[in-house]
Amino acid sequence: MGLLAVGTPLEWPEVKKVAGHVREWGIEQLLAIWRRAKGKERDALLWGDEIEYLVVAFDDEKREVKLSLRQADILTALANDTDLLKQGGGVPDLQEGRKKSGKNAPTFHPEFGRFMLEATPGAPWGIGFKDLLDVEPDMKWRREIANNHMYAHEYPITMTTFPLLGDRKSIIPYYPPNGSKLRSQFVPDEIANPHIRFPTLAANIRARRGRKVELNVPAFHDEKTPWPFKDPTVDYDLHDWPEDDDVRNGAAKENHIYMDAMAFGMGSCCLQITFQAKNIEEGRKMYDQLSPLGPILLALTAATPIYKGFLADTDVRWNQISRAVDDRTPEELGEAPLKTDRWRIPKSRYASNSTYISQDPRLRREYLDPDLVVDEELKQRLLDGGMDDMLATHFAHLFIRDPIVVFAEDLEELDLSKTDHFENLQSTNWQHMRFKPPPAGNDTGWRVEVRPMEIQITDFENAAFAVFCVLITRAILSFDLNFYLPIPRTTENMETAHRRDAVLNDKFYFRKAVLPSKRPAKPNNTNGGGVASGPPSGASTPQLGPSRPASPFGPVEDEYELMSVDEIVNGKTGGGFPGLIPLVESYLDSMNVDVETRCELAQYLALIRGRANGTLWTAAKWMRGFVREHEGYGMDSRVGDGTVYDLVRAVERITVQEGRDGFGREMLGECRVRG
């Protein structure tokens, strides 16, 4: 999360009046960035990771664990740590620590939940293999630093969601549910970061949609679960706010766990990786080629089986965050005829990608989203400003949204040296991959942010998935791999990834032929998968025309098939798709990596391989199993306070021991024996 702006926030009725103005100014700032940075070149690919923590407080005498709302105190302590500052670390939102030579200390940042922390490395990672091996120690260092600035009974855990969030009692200090911003019957306004951006974001999303956000997660049907399941925590007799009518009007669905506030989504933790490309062409290629991998990464990292004290019948967080920030009106949702709104919008502003942006000659029109909504006027302004059609379409799609948080002071004058209006829209389109132009005022290049992964329990696992993303990105660029898949299939895959044990039991659409054929004498020859051969990404700017029977391309449907995650990651037996890990290993072979480094990287790849083939469990499967075997669990889908206390203590143990004591081996196997 970037630095938090301050100012006088407008309430939704005022924001609605200036929304078009903000969009227009945002487009002008984007064009200024485009003119300034479209030719920007970097010498090497750089990257960084973001780790998010939940701060929990244990009461061992009562056998209770609660969320600690001490984010501000902890960040203040980190910001005032002179030793941390001397190493270039600290909290950028509270001070500016001068970066020193040598190893940079991590930096810490606020997040939406007052019980959350975000930590990033003190400087970007390079692509060198030494940097890859430094990631895990740095992640451990971050957790140690954070823990050292907490009370003795507190701990920074990396669980996606707190299992009792919304039970009306498991926060410390305690605040009763309610408040004018969230208007939730389960959580108080005080659960959110008090910076004016966050409560304003929540209130304006609620006001724009005309009702509270609505999250319904399928409940897990266990042996003694009452069925049909009706969430027993829902209070149908509240009359504090007009939105309390939501549940009386059917907001709480049968056989679902019901939640009603932004905190249930934005209070989730994840692992994010950001790559800086050497230039815009490479960045656009990475964005496109990584996009189809998003659902696979989501399934591999599944870690969210419990909501509000109940076992869920899903394993991941993504849709819950999507619904927690869904500001679409009934007209935009298609629930009412279009009268005052401009169009129906198929997806929440937190959703899977709907665009490709590369000028890759292998990109076919049939891969694009047929239901894409675009602001044609803003797109034309971008085209007139010199931007190409593919990228203009992408940004004109993002800009169909309204800004949510607008500060009055920002409307006084358009400053083309800043990016505030552009980022207002860009940063509140939370797609599973994000293409990020260079910010103003520094030498940062074009970046791609990988956003779908769930946070993992241990630093070893988080490092493994971070390193895996880096290596697959290098393989994509080195081997000119082609993962293009029609966008609607990726959208379907994201839904598939939510299913319980999807990593083992479900299949995902994936491209069959990803390796380029040998360069032909004639440019229109194709390989066996029907993919046109040609120069690397960015070497030409073809027009995307519709397929014709006489086209050298075969039918798009012949280019992909349903595969298991095991087949996608480890390869198909008997030939066919080679597998992501074999492709990574081929890349490592081509780089002549030394034996010691190769052995260290092999531990990470072994974890990914095991997750994919089922020999190692996801965190979601392990947590569900822990609950169902707990002596306090009644096989009725309810996860009680004592069970959660033991679960979070078990998570802490695994964080420290990483399976070396035999506990949690279902997730980690022998991967950490040598660590």
mmCIF file of C-alpha atoms in Angstrom, residues 342-650:
data_model
loop_
_atom_site.group_PDB
_atom_site.id
_atom_site.type_symbol
_atom_site.label_atom_id
_atom_site.label_comp_id
_atom_site.label_asym_id
_atom_site.label_seq_id
_atom_site.Cartn_x
_atom_site.Cartn_y
_atom_site.Cartn_z
ATOM 1 C CA ARG A 342 -24.424 4.174 -18.014
ATOM 2 C CA TRP A 343 -24.120 0.424 -18.476
ATOM 3 C CA ARG A 344 -24.383 -3.007 -16.955
ATOM 4 C CA ILE A 345 -21.066 -4.175 -15.536
ATOM 5 C CA PRO A 346 -20.405 -7.939 -15.424
ATOM 6 C CA LYS A 347 -17.757 -7.918 -12.669
ATOM 7 C CA SER A 348 -16.995 -6.253 -9.361
ATOM 8 C CA ARG A 349 -14.128 -3.779 -9.321
ATOM 9 C CA TYR A 350 -12.225 -6.537 -7.462
ATOM 10 C CA ALA A 351 -12.202 -9.335 -10.026
ATOM 11 C CA SER A 352 -10.184 -11.366 -12.478
ATOM 12 C CA ASN A 353 -8.668 -9.550 -15.454
ATOM 13 C CA SER A 354 -10.833 -8.701 -18.438
ATOM 14 C CA THR A 355 -8.147 -7.453 -20.851
ATOM 15 C CA TYR A 356 -4.958 -8.423 -22.615
ATOM 16 C CA ILE A 357 -2.584 -5.568 -23.417
ATOM 17 C CA SER A 358 0.442 -6.923 -25.282
ATOM 18 C CA GLN A 359 1.191 -6.238 -28.933
ATOM 19 C CA ASP A 360 2.178 -9.881 -29.263
ATOM 20 C CA PRO A 361 1.404 -11.188 -32.768
ATOM 21 C CA ARG A 362 0.157 -14.429 -31.164
ATOM 22 C CA LEU A 363 -2.705 -12.578 -29.469
ATOM 23 C CA ARG A 364 -5.932 -13.429 -31.288
ATOM 24 C CA ARG A 365 -9.138 -11.450 -31.112
ATOM 25 C CA GLU A 366 -10.907 -14.618 -30.007
ATOM 26 C CA TYR A 367 -8.948 -14.505 -26.732
ATOM 27 C CA LEU A 368 -10.517 -11.173 -25.744
ATOM 28 C CA ASP A 369 -13.504 -10.689 -23.454
ATOM 29 C CA PRO A 370 -16.652 -10.398 -25.610
ATOM 30 C CA ASP A 371 -18.499 -8.669 -22.750
ATOM 31 C CA LEU A 372 -15.863 -6.020 -22.107
ATOM 32 C CA VAL A 373 -17.311 -2.630 -21.144
ATOM 33 C CA VAL A 374 -15.262 0.384 -22.234
ATOM 34 C CA ASP A 375 -15.698 4.139 -21.906
ATOM 35 C CA GLU A 376 -15.411 4.954 -25.606
ATOM 36 C CA GLU A 377 -14.971 8.700 -25.101
ATOM 37 C CA LEU A 378 -12.042 8.240 -22.750
ATOM 38 C CA LYS A 379 -10.581 5.596 -25.040
ATOM 39 C CA GLN A 380 -10.709 8.033 -27.945
ATOM 40 C CA ARG A 381 -8.898 10.634 -25.849
ATOM 41 C CA LEU A 382 -6.130 8.113 -25.190
ATOM 42 C CA LEU A 383 -5.931 7.215 -28.882
ATOM 43 C CA ASP A 384 -5.778 10.882 -29.801
ATOM 44 C CA GLY A 385 -2.982 11.243 -27.285
ATOM 45 C CA GLY A 386 -0.902 8.619 -29.069
ATOM 46 C CA MET A 387 -1.648 5.470 -27.081
ATOM 47 C CA ASP A 388 -2.180 2.269 -29.051
ATOM 48 C CA ASP A 389 -5.567 0.566 -29.198
ATOM 49 C CA MET A 390 -4.793 -2.403 -26.916
ATOM 50 C CA LEU A 391 -3.527 -0.313 -24.022
ATOM 51 C CA ALA A 392 -6.147 2.398 -24.527
ATOM 52 C CA THR A 393 -8.857 -0.267 -24.327
ATOM 53 C CA HIS A 394 -7.396 -1.575 -21.073
ATOM 54 C CA PHE A 395 -7.382 1.783 -19.314
ATOM 55 C CA ALA A 396 -10.721 2.847 -20.789
ATOM 56 C CA HIS A 397 -12.144 -0.328 -19.264
ATOM 57 C CA LEU A 398 -10.715 0.477 -15.826
ATOM 58 C CA PHE A 399 -12.140 3.985 -16.082
ATOM 59 C CA ILE A 400 -15.754 2.834 -16.418
ATOM 60 C CA ARG A 401 -15.706 2.903 -12.613
ATOM 61 C CA ASP A 402 -16.445 5.893 -10.437
ATOM 62 C CA PRO A 403 -13.820 7.187 -8.030
ATOM 63 C CA ILE A 404 -14.739 6.254 -4.467
ATOM 64 C CA VAL A 405 -12.535 8.496 -2.304
ATOM 65 C CA VAL A 406 -12.054 12.064 -3.504
ATOM 66 C CA PHE A 407 -10.391 14.820 -1.486
ATOM 67 C CA ALA A 408 -11.702 18.331 -2.038
ATOM 68 C CA GLU A 409 -8.187 19.779 -2.164
ATOM 69 C CA ASP A 410 -7.302 17.596 -5.175
ATOM 70 C CA LEU A 411 -9.988 19.237 -7.315
ATOM 71 C CA GLU A 412 -8.468 22.705 -7.197
ATOM 72 C CA GLU A 413 -5.942 22.309 -10.005
ATOM 73 C CA LEU A 414 -4.810 19.630 -12.467
ATOM 74 C CA ASP A 415 -1.142 18.836 -11.912
ATOM 75 C CA LEU A 416 0.290 16.732 -14.737
ATOM 76 C CA SER A 417 3.437 16.060 -12.725
ATOM 77 C CA LYS A 418 1.340 14.017 -10.283
ATOM 78 C CA THR A 419 -0.668 10.828 -10.652
ATOM 79 C CA ASP A 420 -3.274 11.273 -7.904
ATOM 80 C CA HIS A 421 -6.365 11.281 -10.133
ATOM 81 C CA PHE A 422 -5.089 8.417 -12.267
ATOM 82 C CA GLU A 423 -4.231 6.346 -9.192
ATOM 83 C CA ASN A 424 -7.657 7.116 -7.731
ATOM 84 C CA LEU A 425 -9.153 4.847 -10.407
ATOM 85 C CA GLN A 426 -6.177 2.577 -11.073
ATOM 86 C CA SER A 427 -5.659 1.608 -7.424
ATOM 87 C CA THR A 428 -9.345 0.822 -6.811
ATOM 88 C CA ASN A 429 -9.526 -1.614 -9.718
ATOM 89 C CA TRP A 430 -8.292 -4.665 -7.850
ATOM 90 C CA GLN A 431 -7.767 -7.214 -10.614
ATOM 91 C CA HIS A 432 -5.770 -10.411 -10.261
ATOM 92 C CA MET A 433 -2.954 -8.877 -12.318
ATOM 93 C CA ARG A 434 -2.291 -5.158 -12.320
ATOM 94 C CA PHE A 435 -0.298 -3.222 -14.922
ATOM 95 C CA LYS A 436 1.393 -0.286 -13.194
ATOM 96 C CA PRO A 437 2.871 2.704 -15.055
ATOM 97 C CA PRO A 438 5.938 4.431 -13.609
ATOM 98 C CA PRO A 439 5.066 6.746 -10.700
ATOM 99 C CA ALA A 440 5.988 10.402 -10.767
ATOM 100 C CA GLY A 441 9.175 11.651 -9.221
ATOM 101 C CA ASN A 442 11.440 8.596 -9.259
ATOM 102 C CA ASP A 443 13.189 6.161 -11.571
ATOM 103 C CA THR A 444 10.793 3.229 -11.148
ATOM 104 C CA GLY A 445 9.833 1.515 -14.386
ATOM 105 C CA TRP A 446 6.756 -0.273 -15.786
ATOM 106 C CA ARG A 447 5.535 -2.954 -13.397
ATOM 107 C CA VAL A 448 3.201 -5.933 -13.194
ATOM 108 C CA GLU A 449 1.643 -6.922 -9.875
ATOM 109 C CA VAL A 450 0.660 -10.561 -9.289
ATOM 110 C CA ARG A 451 -2.272 -10.496 -6.860
ATOM 111 C CA PRO A 452 -4.198 -13.816 -6.610
ATOM 112 C CA MET A 453 -2.102 -15.801 -4.112
ATOM 113 C CA GLU A 454 -3.245 -16.519 -0.568
ATOM 114 C CA ILE A 455 -0.799 -15.826 2.241
ATOM 115 C CA GLN A 456 0.862 -18.989 3.552
ATOM 116 C CA ILE A 457 1.479 -20.004 7.154
ATOM 117 C CA THR A 458 5.285 -20.122 7.011
ATOM 118 C CA ASP A 459 7.923 -17.831 5.581
ATOM 119 C CA PHE A 460 9.335 -20.863 3.775
ATOM 120 C CA GLU A 461 6.075 -21.353 1.857
ATOM 121 C CA ASN A 462 5.704 -17.656 1.058
ATOM 122 C CA ALA A 463 9.286 -17.553 -0.194
ATOM 123 C CA ALA A 464 8.685 -20.692 -2.254
ATOM 124 C CA PHE A 465 5.719 -19.196 -4.084
ATOM 125 C CA ALA A 466 7.479 -15.856 -4.537
ATOM 126 C CA VAL A 467 10.548 -17.531 -6.025
ATOM 127 C CA PHE A 468 8.385 -19.807 -8.182
ATOM 128 C CA CYS A 469 6.645 -16.739 -9.650
ATOM 129 C CA VAL A 470 10.014 -15.182 -10.428
ATOM 130 C CA LEU A 471 11.330 -18.317 -12.088
ATOM 131 C CA ILE A 472 8.235 -18.903 -14.204
ATOM 132 C CA THR A 473 8.403 -15.266 -15.300
ATOM 133 C CA ARG A 474 12.019 -15.716 -16.352
ATOM 134 C CA ALA A 475 11.076 -18.899 -18.219
ATOM 135 C CA ILE A 476 8.283 -17.032 -20.016
ATOM 136 C CA LEU A 477 10.662 -14.335 -21.199
ATOM 137 C CA SER A 478 13.618 -16.625 -21.940
ATOM 138 C CA PHE A 479 11.667 -19.257 -23.885
ATOM 139 C CA ASP A 480 9.025 -16.912 -25.340
ATOM 140 C CA LEU A 481 6.289 -19.084 -23.835
ATOM 141 C CA ASN A 482 2.698 -18.652 -24.915
ATOM 142 C CA PHE A 483 0.030 -19.149 -22.204
ATOM 143 C CA TYR A 484 -2.729 -17.223 -23.996
ATOM 144 C CA LEU A 485 -6.195 -18.440 -23.096
ATOM 145 C CA PRO A 486 -9.567 -16.854 -23.886
ATOM 146 C CA ILE A 487 -10.346 -14.471 -21.031
ATOM 147 C CA PRO A 488 -13.758 -16.058 -20.298
ATOM 148 C CA ARG A 489 -11.940 -19.353 -19.628
ATOM 149 C CA THR A 490 -9.641 -17.630 -17.101
ATOM 150 C CA THR A 491 -12.736 -16.138 -15.461
ATOM 151 C CA GLU A 492 -14.222 -19.641 -15.200
ATOM 152 C CA ASN A 493 -10.944 -20.941 -13.799
ATOM 153 C CA MET A 494 -11.029 -18.346 -11.018
ATOM 154 C CA GLU A 495 -14.432 -19.672 -9.978
ATOM 155 C CA THR A 496 -13.168 -23.254 -10.120
ATOM 156 C CA ALA A 497 -10.273 -22.353 -7.814
ATOM 157 C CA HIS A 498 -12.756 -21.545 -5.032
ATOM 158 C CA ARG A 499 -14.036 -25.113 -4.749
ATOM 159 C CA ARG A 500 -13.019 -27.187 -1.776
ATOM 160 C CA ASP A 501 -9.828 -29.106 -2.639
ATOM 161 C CA ALA A 502 -9.935 -27.729 -6.186
ATOM 162 C CA VAL A 503 -6.187 -28.255 -6.433
ATOM 163 C CA LEU A 504 -6.819 -32.014 -6.287
ATOM 164 C CA ASN A 505 -10.326 -32.612 -7.552
ATOM 165 C CA ASP A 506 -10.995 -30.106 -10.320
ATOM 166 C CA LYS A 507 -9.693 -29.315 -13.760
ATOM 167 C CA PHE A 508 -8.795 -25.957 -15.256
ATOM 168 C CA TYR A 509 -8.719 -24.724 -18.831
ATOM 169 C CA PHE A 510 -5.114 -24.378 -19.926
ATOM 170 C CA ARG A 511 -3.206 -23.999 -23.156
ATOM 171 C CA LYS A 512 -1.854 -27.224 -24.653
ATOM 172 C CA ALA A 513 1.101 -25.917 -26.723
ATOM 173 C CA VAL A 514 3.139 -23.223 -24.969
ATOM 174 C CA LEU A 515 6.574 -23.642 -26.500
ATOM 175 C CA PRO A 516 7.337 -21.731 -29.710
ATOM 176 C CA SER A 517 8.023 -23.728 -32.812
ATOM 177 C CA LYS A 518 11.271 -23.342 -34.663
ATOM 178 C CA ARG A 519 11.353 -20.133 -36.636
ATOM 179 C CA PRO A 520 9.845 -20.954 -40.047
ATOM 180 C CA ALA A 521 10.902 -19.693 -43.405
ATOM 181 C CA LYS A 522 7.443 -18.252 -43.905
ATOM 182 C CA PRO A 523 6.084 -15.984 -41.143
ATOM 183 C CA ASN A 524 2.580 -17.452 -41.157
ATOM 184 C CA ASN A 525 3.527 -21.055 -40.421
ATOM 185 C CA THR A 526 2.097 -22.437 -37.193
ATOM 186 C CA ASN A 527 3.092 -25.057 -34.694
ATOM 187 C CA GLY A 528 1.051 -28.107 -33.768
ATOM 188 C CA GLY A 529 -1.034 -26.117 -31.286
ATOM 189 C CA GLY A 530 -2.224 -23.685 -33.921
ATOM 190 C CA VAL A 531 -0.063 -20.811 -32.649
ATOM 191 C CA ALA A 532 1.411 -18.441 -35.184
ATOM 192 C CA SER A 533 5.183 -18.304 -35.066
ATOM 193 C CA GLY A 534 6.792 -14.923 -35.228
ATOM 194 C CA PRO A 535 9.142 -12.442 -33.624
ATOM 195 C CA PRO A 536 9.216 -11.922 -29.861
ATOM 196 C CA SER A 537 6.693 -9.758 -28.077
ATOM 197 C CA GLY A 538 6.770 -6.095 -28.945
ATOM 198 C CA ALA A 539 8.554 -6.515 -32.276
ATOM 199 C CA SER A 540 5.496 -5.612 -34.318
ATOM 200 C CA THR A 541 2.062 -4.108 -33.910
ATOM 201 C CA PRO A 542 -0.420 -6.237 -35.829
ATOM 202 C CA GLN A 543 -4.083 -5.515 -36.270
ATOM 203 C CA LEU A 544 -6.266 -8.059 -34.521
ATOM 204 C CA GLY A 545 -8.694 -9.265 -37.141
ATOM 205 C CA PRO A 546 -11.465 -11.856 -36.819
ATOM 206 C CA SER A 547 -10.640 -15.451 -37.646
ATOM 207 C CA ARG A 548 -11.652 -16.738 -41.065
ATOM 208 C CA PRO A 549 -11.817 -20.307 -42.336
ATOM 209 C CA ALA A 550 -8.810 -19.634 -44.580
ATOM 210 C CA SER A 551 -6.773 -18.246 -41.675
ATOM 211 C CA PRO A 552 -3.521 -20.041 -40.771
ATOM 212 C CA PHE A 553 -4.922 -20.292 -37.224
ATOM 213 C CA GLY A 554 -6.949 -23.279 -36.169
ATOM 214 C CA PRO A 555 -10.068 -23.010 -34.017
ATOM 215 C CA VAL A 556 -9.333 -21.379 -30.659
ATOM 216 C CA GLU A 557 -11.084 -24.223 -28.866
ATOM 217 C CA ASP A 558 -8.401 -26.614 -30.140
ATOM 218 C CA GLU A 559 -5.663 -24.642 -28.393
ATOM 219 C CA TYR A 560 -6.668 -25.476 -24.831
ATOM 220 C CA GLU A 561 -8.165 -28.268 -22.773
ATOM 221 C CA LEU A 562 -9.133 -29.103 -19.205
ATOM 222 C CA MET A 563 -6.135 -30.157 -17.113
ATOM 223 C CA SER A 564 -5.595 -30.952 -13.454
ATOM 224 C CA VAL A 565 -3.319 -28.691 -11.438
ATOM 225 C CA ASP A 566 -0.904 -31.614 -11.260
ATOM 226 C CA GLU A 567 -0.754 -31.782 -15.061
ATOM 227 C CA ILE A 568 -0.330 -28.009 -15.340
ATOM 228 C CA VAL A 569 2.433 -27.820 -12.742
ATOM 229 C CA ASN A 570 4.227 -31.158 -13.157
ATOM 230 C CA GLY A 571 3.388 -32.048 -16.748
ATOM 231 C CA LYS A 572 1.264 -34.689 -18.440
ATOM 232 C CA THR A 573 2.441 -38.274 -18.356
ATOM 233 C CA GLY A 574 3.152 -39.756 -21.736
ATOM 234 C CA GLY A 575 3.931 -36.428 -23.388
ATOM 235 C CA GLY A 576 1.850 -33.370 -24.129
ATOM 236 C CA PHE A 577 1.950 -30.347 -21.876
ATOM 237 C CA PRO A 578 5.460 -30.177 -20.344
ATOM 238 C CA GLY A 579 4.487 -28.668 -16.957
ATOM 239 C CA LEU A 580 5.453 -25.393 -15.306
ATOM 240 C CA ILE A 581 8.100 -26.900 -13.032
ATOM 241 C CA PRO A 582 9.858 -28.779 -15.861
ATOM 242 C CA LEU A 583 9.871 -25.498 -17.809
ATOM 243 C CA VAL A 584 11.424 -23.735 -14.813
ATOM 244 C CA GLU A 585 13.994 -26.514 -14.465
ATOM 245 C CA SER A 586 14.854 -26.189 -18.150
ATOM 246 C CA TYR A 587 15.412 -22.481 -17.576
ATOM 247 C CA LEU A 588 17.678 -23.224 -14.610
ATOM 248 C CA ASP A 589 19.586 -25.758 -16.722
ATOM 249 C CA SER A 590 20.153 -23.100 -19.355
ATOM 250 C CA MET A 591 21.595 -20.747 -16.732
ATOM 251 C CA ASN A 592 24.196 -23.207 -15.398
ATOM 252 C CA VAL A 593 23.194 -22.609 -11.793
ATOM 253 C CA ASP A 594 25.687 -23.937 -9.228
ATOM 254 C CA VAL A 595 24.798 -27.124 -7.370
ATOM 255 C CA GLU A 596 24.351 -25.528 -3.927
ATOM 256 C CA THR A 597 21.938 -22.890 -5.224
ATOM 257 C CA ARG A 598 20.093 -25.487 -7.276
ATOM 258 C CA CYS A 599 19.597 -27.617 -4.149
ATOM 259 C CA GLU A 600 18.172 -24.650 -2.239
ATOM 260 C CA LEU A 601 15.782 -23.805 -5.065
ATOM 261 C CA ALA A 602 14.806 -27.486 -5.300
ATOM 262 C CA GLN A 603 13.248 -27.261 -1.814
ATOM 263 C CA TYR A 604 10.886 -24.569 -3.070
ATOM 264 C CA LEU A 605 10.010 -26.434 -6.238
ATOM 265 C CA ALA A 606 9.397 -29.603 -4.208
ATOM 266 C CA LEU A 607 6.753 -27.759 -2.187
ATOM 267 C CA ILE A 608 4.981 -26.543 -5.337
ATOM 268 C CA ARG A 609 5.228 -29.994 -6.904
ATOM 269 C CA GLY A 610 3.790 -31.644 -3.817
ATOM 270 C CA ARG A 611 0.908 -29.195 -3.549
ATOM 271 C CA ALA A 612 0.010 -29.873 -7.162
ATOM 272 C CA ASN A 613 0.127 -33.678 -6.984
ATOM 273 C CA GLY A 614 -1.598 -33.910 -3.609
ATOM 274 C CA THR A 615 1.257 -35.350 -1.565
ATOM 275 C CA LEU A 616 1.367 -32.051 0.346
ATOM 276 C CA TRP A 617 -1.796 -30.402 1.641
ATOM 277 C CA THR A 618 -2.882 -26.826 1.150
ATOM 278 C CA ALA A 619 -3.323 -24.771 4.321
ATOM 279 C CA ALA A 620 -7.085 -24.866 3.718
ATOM 280 C CA LYS A 621 -7.123 -28.673 3.750
ATOM 281 C CA TRP A 622 -4.885 -28.811 6.830
ATOM 282 C CA MET A 623 -6.990 -26.285 8.789
ATOM 283 C CA ARG A 624 -10.212 -28.034 7.896
ATOM 284 C CA GLY A 625 -8.727 -31.337 9.021
ATOM 285 C CA PHE A 626 -7.424 -29.795 12.256
ATOM 286 C CA VAL A 627 -10.881 -28.473 13.098
ATOM 287 C CA ARG A 628 -12.712 -31.687 12.245
ATOM 288 C CA GLU A 629 -10.349 -33.744 14.423
ATOM 289 C CA HIS A 630 -10.452 -31.302 17.361
ATOM 290 C CA GLU A 631 -12.104 -32.598 20.513
ATOM 291 C CA GLY A 632 -14.224 -29.469 20.788
ATOM 292 C CA TYR A 633 -15.721 -29.752 17.295
ATOM 293 C CA GLY A 634 -19.259 -31.133 17.116
ATOM 294 C CA MET A 635 -19.225 -32.072 13.388
ATOM 295 C CA ASP A 636 -21.796 -29.289 12.887
ATOM 296 C CA SER A 637 -19.662 -26.727 10.964
ATOM 297 C CA ARG A 638 -19.316 -24.506 14.074
ATOM 298 C CA VAL A 639 -15.730 -23.627 14.972
ATOM 299 C CA GLY A 640 -15.718 -22.613 18.617
ATOM 300 C CA ASP A 641 -13.450 -20.289 20.576
ATOM 301 C CA GLY A 642 -11.382 -23.099 22.091
ATOM 302 C CA THR A 643 -10.882 -24.767 18.726
ATOM 303 C CA VAL A 644 -9.753 -21.480 17.173
ATOM 304 C CA TYR A 645 -7.354 -20.845 20.065
ATOM 305 C CA ASP A 646 -5.715 -24.231 19.498
ATOM 306 C CA LEU A 647 -5.723 -23.712 15.730
ATOM 307 C CA VAL A 648 -3.961 -20.354 15.901
ATOM 308 C CA ARG A 649 -1.468 -21.704 18.447
ATOM 309 C CA ALA A 650 -0.841 -24.576 16.022
#
